Amino acid sequence: SEMGAHFSPCGRFLAACVACMLPNPEGEAGMQMQAHHDVLGAATSPTRHPISAHQVMYELRIYSLEEATFGSVLASRAIRAAHCLTSIQFSPTSQHLLLAYGRRHSSLLKSVVIDGETTVPIYTILEVYRVSDMELVRVLPSAEDEVNVACFHPSIGGGLVYGTKEGKLRILQYDSSNSMNCATSCFPDENMLEVPSHALEC
């Protein structure tokens, strides 16, 4: 879909935002009647569809591409404001996922800054999830940006870049001064994202 999918650099995973059908809470009988009515209506109207008998939720899923487990869901979690997603991408280590949001939505509201008579809402524009357990590990908020596309630098620890709907390009770079002589076994993606103040505008 337009919300994107991405193959991991290691070639073992596929990440995608997937629409999931949930049963209607009104009950089984009600669902059957509604579905029957929708099927009849679908014959005369292109906008009528049996899916209307269900609720839709969206999940961020990691699928296996390995032969023994091909197609199985390795990890998943519900995603808020999935309709605002503009890109999904694995980090160079395949250990993290970057999600970018291109619209401001109430579920992405992180805080509100009040300066005198001016109220400035701050929204989440980027999220980073850990692939192993789908834990949200980093959030980048902004008062002005809406993201068209975002991606990691192909080199580990190289940072990330995102483009805004206003035509700006912002670069976040890895801060090696905070690494504390960290070995390569540490998570450079996480260290990089601890320094959002290093964003550069081009």
PDB file of C-alpha atoms in Angstrom, residues 25-190:
ATOM      1  CA  PRO A  25     -18.615  -6.037  18.797  1.00  0.00           C
ATOM      2  CA  GLU A  26     -22.387  -6.144  18.198  1.00  0.00           C
ATOM      3  CA  GLY A  27     -22.273  -9.930  18.074  1.00  0.00           C
ATOM      4  CA  GLU A  28     -22.115 -12.856  15.685  1.00  0.00           C
ATOM      5  CA  ALA A  29     -25.747 -12.760  14.583  1.00  0.00           C
ATOM      6  CA  GLY A  30     -25.606  -9.069  13.900  1.00  0.00           C
ATOM      7  CA  MET A  31     -22.467  -9.518  11.854  1.00  0.00           C
ATOM      8  CA  GLN A  32     -24.008 -12.247   9.744  1.00  0.00           C
ATOM      9  CA  MET A  33     -27.095 -10.158   9.021  1.00  0.00           C
ATOM     10  CA  GLN A  34     -25.002  -7.110   8.176  1.00  0.00           C
ATOM     11  CA  ALA A  35     -22.634  -9.113   5.988  1.00  0.00           C
ATOM     12  CA  HIS A  36     -25.592 -10.669   4.135  1.00  0.00           C
ATOM     13  CA  HIS A  37     -27.095  -7.218   3.601  1.00  0.00           C
ATOM     14  CA  ASP A  38     -23.764  -5.854   2.388  1.00  0.00           C
ATOM     15  CA  VAL A  39     -23.254  -8.708  -0.073  1.00  0.00           C
ATOM     16  CA  LEU A  40     -26.661  -8.024  -1.592  1.00  0.00           C
ATOM     17  CA  GLY A  41     -25.937  -4.319  -1.751  1.00  0.00           C
ATOM     18  CA  ALA A  42     -22.545  -4.883  -3.314  1.00  0.00           C
ATOM     19  CA  ALA A  43     -24.250  -6.204  -6.441  1.00  0.00           C
ATOM     20  CA  THR A  44     -25.763  -2.793  -7.162  1.00  0.00           C
ATOM     21  CA  SER A  45     -23.298  -0.391  -5.556  1.00  0.00           C
ATOM     22  CA  PRO A  46     -19.506  -0.342  -6.017  1.00  0.00           C
ATOM     23  CA  THR A  47     -19.127   1.324  -2.618  1.00  0.00           C
ATOM     24  CA  ARG A  48     -20.854  -1.433  -0.646  1.00  0.00           C
ATOM     25  CA  HIS A  49     -18.513  -4.110   0.657  1.00  0.00           C
ATOM     26  CA  PRO A  50     -18.692  -6.984   3.201  1.00  0.00           C
ATOM     27  CA  ILE A  51     -15.672  -5.488   5.007  1.00  0.00           C
ATOM     28  CA  SER A  52     -18.038  -2.854   6.398  1.00  0.00           C
ATOM     29  CA  ALA A  53     -19.264  -5.561   8.791  1.00  0.00           C
ATOM     30  CA  HIS A  54     -15.881  -5.445  10.517  1.00  0.00           C
ATOM     31  CA  GLN A  55     -13.650  -2.936  12.210  1.00  0.00           C
ATOM     32  CA  VAL A  56     -10.217  -2.284  10.742  1.00  0.00           C
ATOM     33  CA  MET A  57      -7.035  -1.878  12.758  1.00  0.00           C
ATOM     34  CA  TYR A  58      -3.472  -1.576  11.493  1.00  0.00           C
ATOM     35  CA  GLU A  59      -0.428  -3.500  12.639  1.00  0.00           C
ATOM     36  CA  LEU A  60       3.256  -3.082  11.989  1.00  0.00           C
ATOM     37  CA  ARG A  61       4.392  -6.623  11.213  1.00  0.00           C
ATOM     38  CA  ILE A  62       7.725  -8.345  10.697  1.00  0.00           C
ATOM     39  CA  TYR A  63       7.472 -11.274   8.276  1.00  0.00           C
ATOM     40  CA  SER A  64      10.061 -14.002   7.905  1.00  0.00           C
ATOM     41  CA  LEU A  65      11.756 -14.435   4.528  1.00  0.00           C
ATOM     42  CA  GLU A  66      13.753 -17.478   5.606  1.00  0.00           C
ATOM     43  CA  GLU A  67      12.871 -20.742   3.897  1.00  0.00           C
ATOM     44  CA  ALA A  68      11.862 -22.685   7.012  1.00  0.00           C
ATOM     45  CA  THR A  69       9.496 -19.988   8.307  1.00  0.00           C
ATOM     46  CA  PHE A  70       8.679 -18.075   5.125  1.00  0.00           C
ATOM     47  CA  GLY A  71       5.636 -15.831   5.499  1.00  0.00           C
ATOM     48  CA  SER A  72       5.219 -16.279   9.242  1.00  0.00           C
ATOM     49  CA  VAL A  73       4.719 -13.209  11.443  1.00  0.00           C
ATOM     50  CA  LEU A  74       7.716 -12.921  13.752  1.00  0.00           C
ATOM     51  CA  ALA A  75       6.538  -9.829  15.628  1.00  0.00           C
ATOM     52  CA  SER A  76       3.742  -7.283  15.434  1.00  0.00           C
ATOM     53  CA  ARG A  77       2.154  -4.375  17.236  1.00  0.00           C
ATOM     54  CA  ALA A  78      -0.786  -2.061  16.680  1.00  0.00           C
ATOM     55  CA  ILE A  79       0.068   1.257  15.039  1.00  0.00           C
ATOM     56  CA  ARG A  80      -1.679   4.518  15.805  1.00  0.00           C
ATOM     57  CA  ALA A  81      -2.352   6.949  12.963  1.00  0.00           C
ATOM     58  CA  ALA A  82      -1.381   4.366  10.359  1.00  0.00           C
ATOM     59  CA  HIS A  83      -3.179   6.450   7.735  1.00  0.00           C
ATOM     60  CA  CYS A  84      -0.526   9.142   8.311  1.00  0.00           C
ATOM     61  CA  LEU A  85       2.447   6.852   7.603  1.00  0.00           C
ATOM     62  CA  THR A  86       4.684   7.890   4.723  1.00  0.00           C
ATOM     63  CA  SER A  87       7.571   5.438   5.022  1.00  0.00           C
ATOM     64  CA  ILE A  88       8.865   2.360   6.825  1.00  0.00           C
ATOM     65  CA  GLN A  89      12.539   1.416   6.778  1.00  0.00           C
ATOM     66  CA  PHE A  90      14.946  -0.957   8.477  1.00  0.00           C
ATOM     67  CA  SER A  91      18.193   0.334   9.956  1.00  0.00           C
ATOM     68  CA  PRO A  92      21.477  -0.873   8.411  1.00  0.00           C
ATOM     69  CA  THR A  93      21.808  -3.439  11.218  1.00  0.00           C
ATOM     70  CA  SER A  94      18.256  -4.757  10.607  1.00  0.00           C
ATOM     71  CA  GLN A  95      17.725  -4.298  14.364  1.00  0.00           C
ATOM     72  CA  HIS A  96      15.483  -1.225  14.221  1.00  0.00           C
ATOM     73  CA  LEU A  97      12.591   0.126  12.165  1.00  0.00           C
ATOM     74  CA  LEU A  98      12.041   3.776  11.279  1.00  0.00           C
ATOM     75  CA  LEU A  99       8.475   5.012  10.803  1.00  0.00           C
ATOM     76  CA  ALA A 100       7.728   8.465   9.385  1.00  0.00           C
ATOM     77  CA  TYR A 101       4.449  10.362   9.673  1.00  0.00           C
ATOM     78  CA  GLY A 102       3.349  12.897   7.081  1.00  0.00           C
ATOM     79  CA  ARG A 103       0.267  14.323   8.753  1.00  0.00           C
ATOM     80  CA  ARG A 104      -0.586  15.803  12.112  1.00  0.00           C
ATOM     81  CA  HIS A 105      -3.135  13.712  13.964  1.00  0.00           C
ATOM     82  CA  SER A 106      -4.513  13.840  17.493  1.00  0.00           C
ATOM     83  CA  SER A 107      -3.077  10.407  18.310  1.00  0.00           C
ATOM     84  CA  LEU A 108       0.410  11.719  17.458  1.00  0.00           C
ATOM     85  CA  LEU A 109       0.160  14.791  19.702  1.00  0.00           C
ATOM     86  CA  LYS A 110       3.124  14.654  22.079  1.00  0.00           C
ATOM     87  CA  SER A 111       2.897  17.963  23.949  1.00  0.00           C
ATOM     88  CA  VAL A 112       1.656  21.534  23.775  1.00  0.00           C
ATOM     89  CA  VAL A 113       3.879  24.556  24.359  1.00  0.00           C
ATOM     90  CA  ILE A 114       2.177  27.723  25.576  1.00  0.00           C
ATOM     91  CA  ASP A 115       4.065  30.970  24.984  1.00  0.00           C
ATOM     92  CA  GLY A 116       1.977  33.881  26.151  1.00  0.00           C
ATOM     93  CA  GLU A 117      -1.153  33.827  24.022  1.00  0.00           C
ATOM     94  CA  THR A 118       0.347  31.418  21.512  1.00  0.00           C
ATOM     95  CA  THR A 119      -0.260  27.674  21.750  1.00  0.00           C
ATOM     96  CA  VAL A 120       2.080  25.447  19.756  1.00  0.00           C
ATOM     97  CA  PRO A 121       1.196  21.737  19.402  1.00  0.00           C
ATOM     98  CA  ILE A 122       4.122  19.339  19.013  1.00  0.00           C
ATOM     99  CA  TYR A 123       3.558  16.109  17.109  1.00  0.00           C
ATOM    100  CA  THR A 124       5.493  12.893  16.680  1.00  0.00           C
ATOM    101  CA  ILE A 125       7.014  12.771  13.194  1.00  0.00           C
ATOM    102  CA  LEU A 126       9.455   9.843  13.501  1.00  0.00           C
ATOM    103  CA  GLU A 127       9.399   6.663  15.564  1.00  0.00           C
ATOM    104  CA  VAL A 128      12.032   3.952  15.928  1.00  0.00           C
ATOM    105  CA  TYR A 129      11.038   0.428  16.977  1.00  0.00           C
ATOM    106  CA  ARG A 130      13.319  -2.407  18.050  1.00  0.00           C
ATOM    107  CA  VAL A 131      12.732  -5.351  15.718  1.00  0.00           C
ATOM    108  CA  SER A 132      13.314  -8.094  18.299  1.00  0.00           C
ATOM    109  CA  ASP A 133      10.321  -7.170  20.477  1.00  0.00           C
ATOM    110  CA  MET A 134       8.673  -4.244  18.610  1.00  0.00           C
ATOM    111  CA  GLU A 135       9.379  -1.935  21.533  1.00  0.00           C
ATOM    112  CA  LEU A 136       9.208   1.792  20.779  1.00  0.00           C
ATOM    113  CA  VAL A 137      12.719   3.033  21.613  1.00  0.00           C
ATOM    114  CA  ARG A 138      12.911   6.538  20.127  1.00  0.00           C
ATOM    115  CA  VAL A 139      10.534   9.338  19.179  1.00  0.00           C
ATOM    116  CA  LEU A 140      11.338  12.540  17.308  1.00  0.00           C
ATOM    117  CA  PRO A 141       8.761  15.317  17.793  1.00  0.00           C
ATOM    118  CA  SER A 142       8.364  18.530  15.809  1.00  0.00           C
ATOM    119  CA  ALA A 143       6.222  21.638  15.960  1.00  0.00           C
ATOM    120  CA  GLU A 144       6.442  22.326  12.235  1.00  0.00           C
ATOM    121  CA  ASP A 145       7.553  19.338  10.166  1.00  0.00           C
ATOM    122  CA  GLU A 146       5.421  16.850   8.272  1.00  0.00           C
ATOM    123  CA  VAL A 147       7.544  14.107   6.738  1.00  0.00           C
ATOM    124  CA  ASN A 148       7.346  13.049   3.105  1.00  0.00           C
ATOM    125  CA  VAL A 149      10.052  10.408   3.359  1.00  0.00           C
ATOM    126  CA  ALA A 150      12.702   9.275   5.848  1.00  0.00           C
ATOM    127  CA  CYS A 151      15.566   6.810   5.633  1.00  0.00           C
ATOM    128  CA  PHE A 152      18.672   5.632   7.442  1.00  0.00           C
ATOM    129  CA  HIS A 153      22.141   6.233   6.045  1.00  0.00           C
ATOM    130  CA  PRO A 154      23.309   2.917   4.544  1.00  0.00           C
ATOM    131  CA  SER A 155      26.386   2.861   6.806  1.00  0.00           C
ATOM    132  CA  ILE A 156      25.953   1.795  10.434  1.00  0.00           C
ATOM    133  CA  GLY A 157      25.973   4.882  12.644  1.00  0.00           C
ATOM    134  CA  GLY A 158      25.697   7.195   9.627  1.00  0.00           C
ATOM    135  CA  GLY A 159      22.512   8.842  10.844  1.00  0.00           C
ATOM    136  CA  LEU A 160      19.246   9.425   9.064  1.00  0.00           C
ATOM    137  CA  VAL A 161      17.631  11.979   6.815  1.00  0.00           C
ATOM    138  CA  TYR A 162      14.062  13.087   6.228  1.00  0.00           C
ATOM    139  CA  GLY A 163      12.365  15.433   3.794  1.00  0.00           C
ATOM    140  CA  THR A 164       9.432  17.633   4.754  1.00  0.00           C
ATOM    141  CA  LYS A 165       6.338  18.684   2.860  1.00  0.00           C
ATOM    142  CA  GLU A 166       7.724  22.228   2.897  1.00  0.00           C
ATOM    143  CA  GLY A 167      10.697  21.119   0.811  1.00  0.00           C
ATOM    144  CA  LYS A 168      13.255  21.040   3.631  1.00  0.00           C
ATOM    145  CA  LEU A 169      15.857  18.344   4.123  1.00  0.00           C
ATOM    146  CA  ARG A 170      16.910  17.544   7.675  1.00  0.00           C
ATOM    147  CA  ILE A 171      19.824  15.346   8.634  1.00  0.00           C
ATOM    148  CA  LEU A 172      20.403  13.676  11.997  1.00  0.00           C
ATOM    149  CA  GLN A 173      23.953  12.496  12.492  1.00  0.00           C
ATOM    150  CA  TYR A 174      25.529  10.002  14.859  1.00  0.00           C
ATOM    151  CA  ASP A 175      27.284  11.681  17.810  1.00  0.00           C
ATOM    152  CA  SER A 176      30.444   9.642  18.347  1.00  0.00           C
ATOM    153  CA  SER A 177      31.380  11.727  21.415  1.00  0.00           C
ATOM    154  CA  ASN A 178      28.584   9.991  23.340  1.00  0.00           C
ATOM    155  CA  SER A 179      29.708   6.499  22.388  1.00  0.00           C
ATOM    156  CA  MET A 180      32.070   6.173  25.406  1.00  0.00           C
ATOM    157  CA  ASN A 181      34.380   3.889  23.402  1.00  0.00           C
ATOM    158  CA  CYS A 182      31.444   1.646  22.677  1.00  0.00           C
ATOM    159  CA  ALA A 183      32.345  -1.543  20.830  1.00  0.00           C
ATOM    160  CA  THR A 184      30.692  -2.427  17.548  1.00  0.00           C
ATOM    161  CA  SER A 185      28.443  -4.832  19.416  1.00  0.00           C
ATOM    162  CA  CYS A 186      26.576  -1.874  20.928  1.00  0.00           C
ATOM    163  CA  PHE A 187      23.605  -0.366  19.163  1.00  0.00           C
ATOM    164  CA  PRO A 188      24.881   2.565  17.097  1.00  0.00           C
ATOM    165  CA  ASP A 189      21.380   3.236  15.794  1.00  0.00           C
ATOM    166  CA  GLU A 190      20.235   4.018  19.330  1.00  0.00           C
TER     167      GLU A 190
END
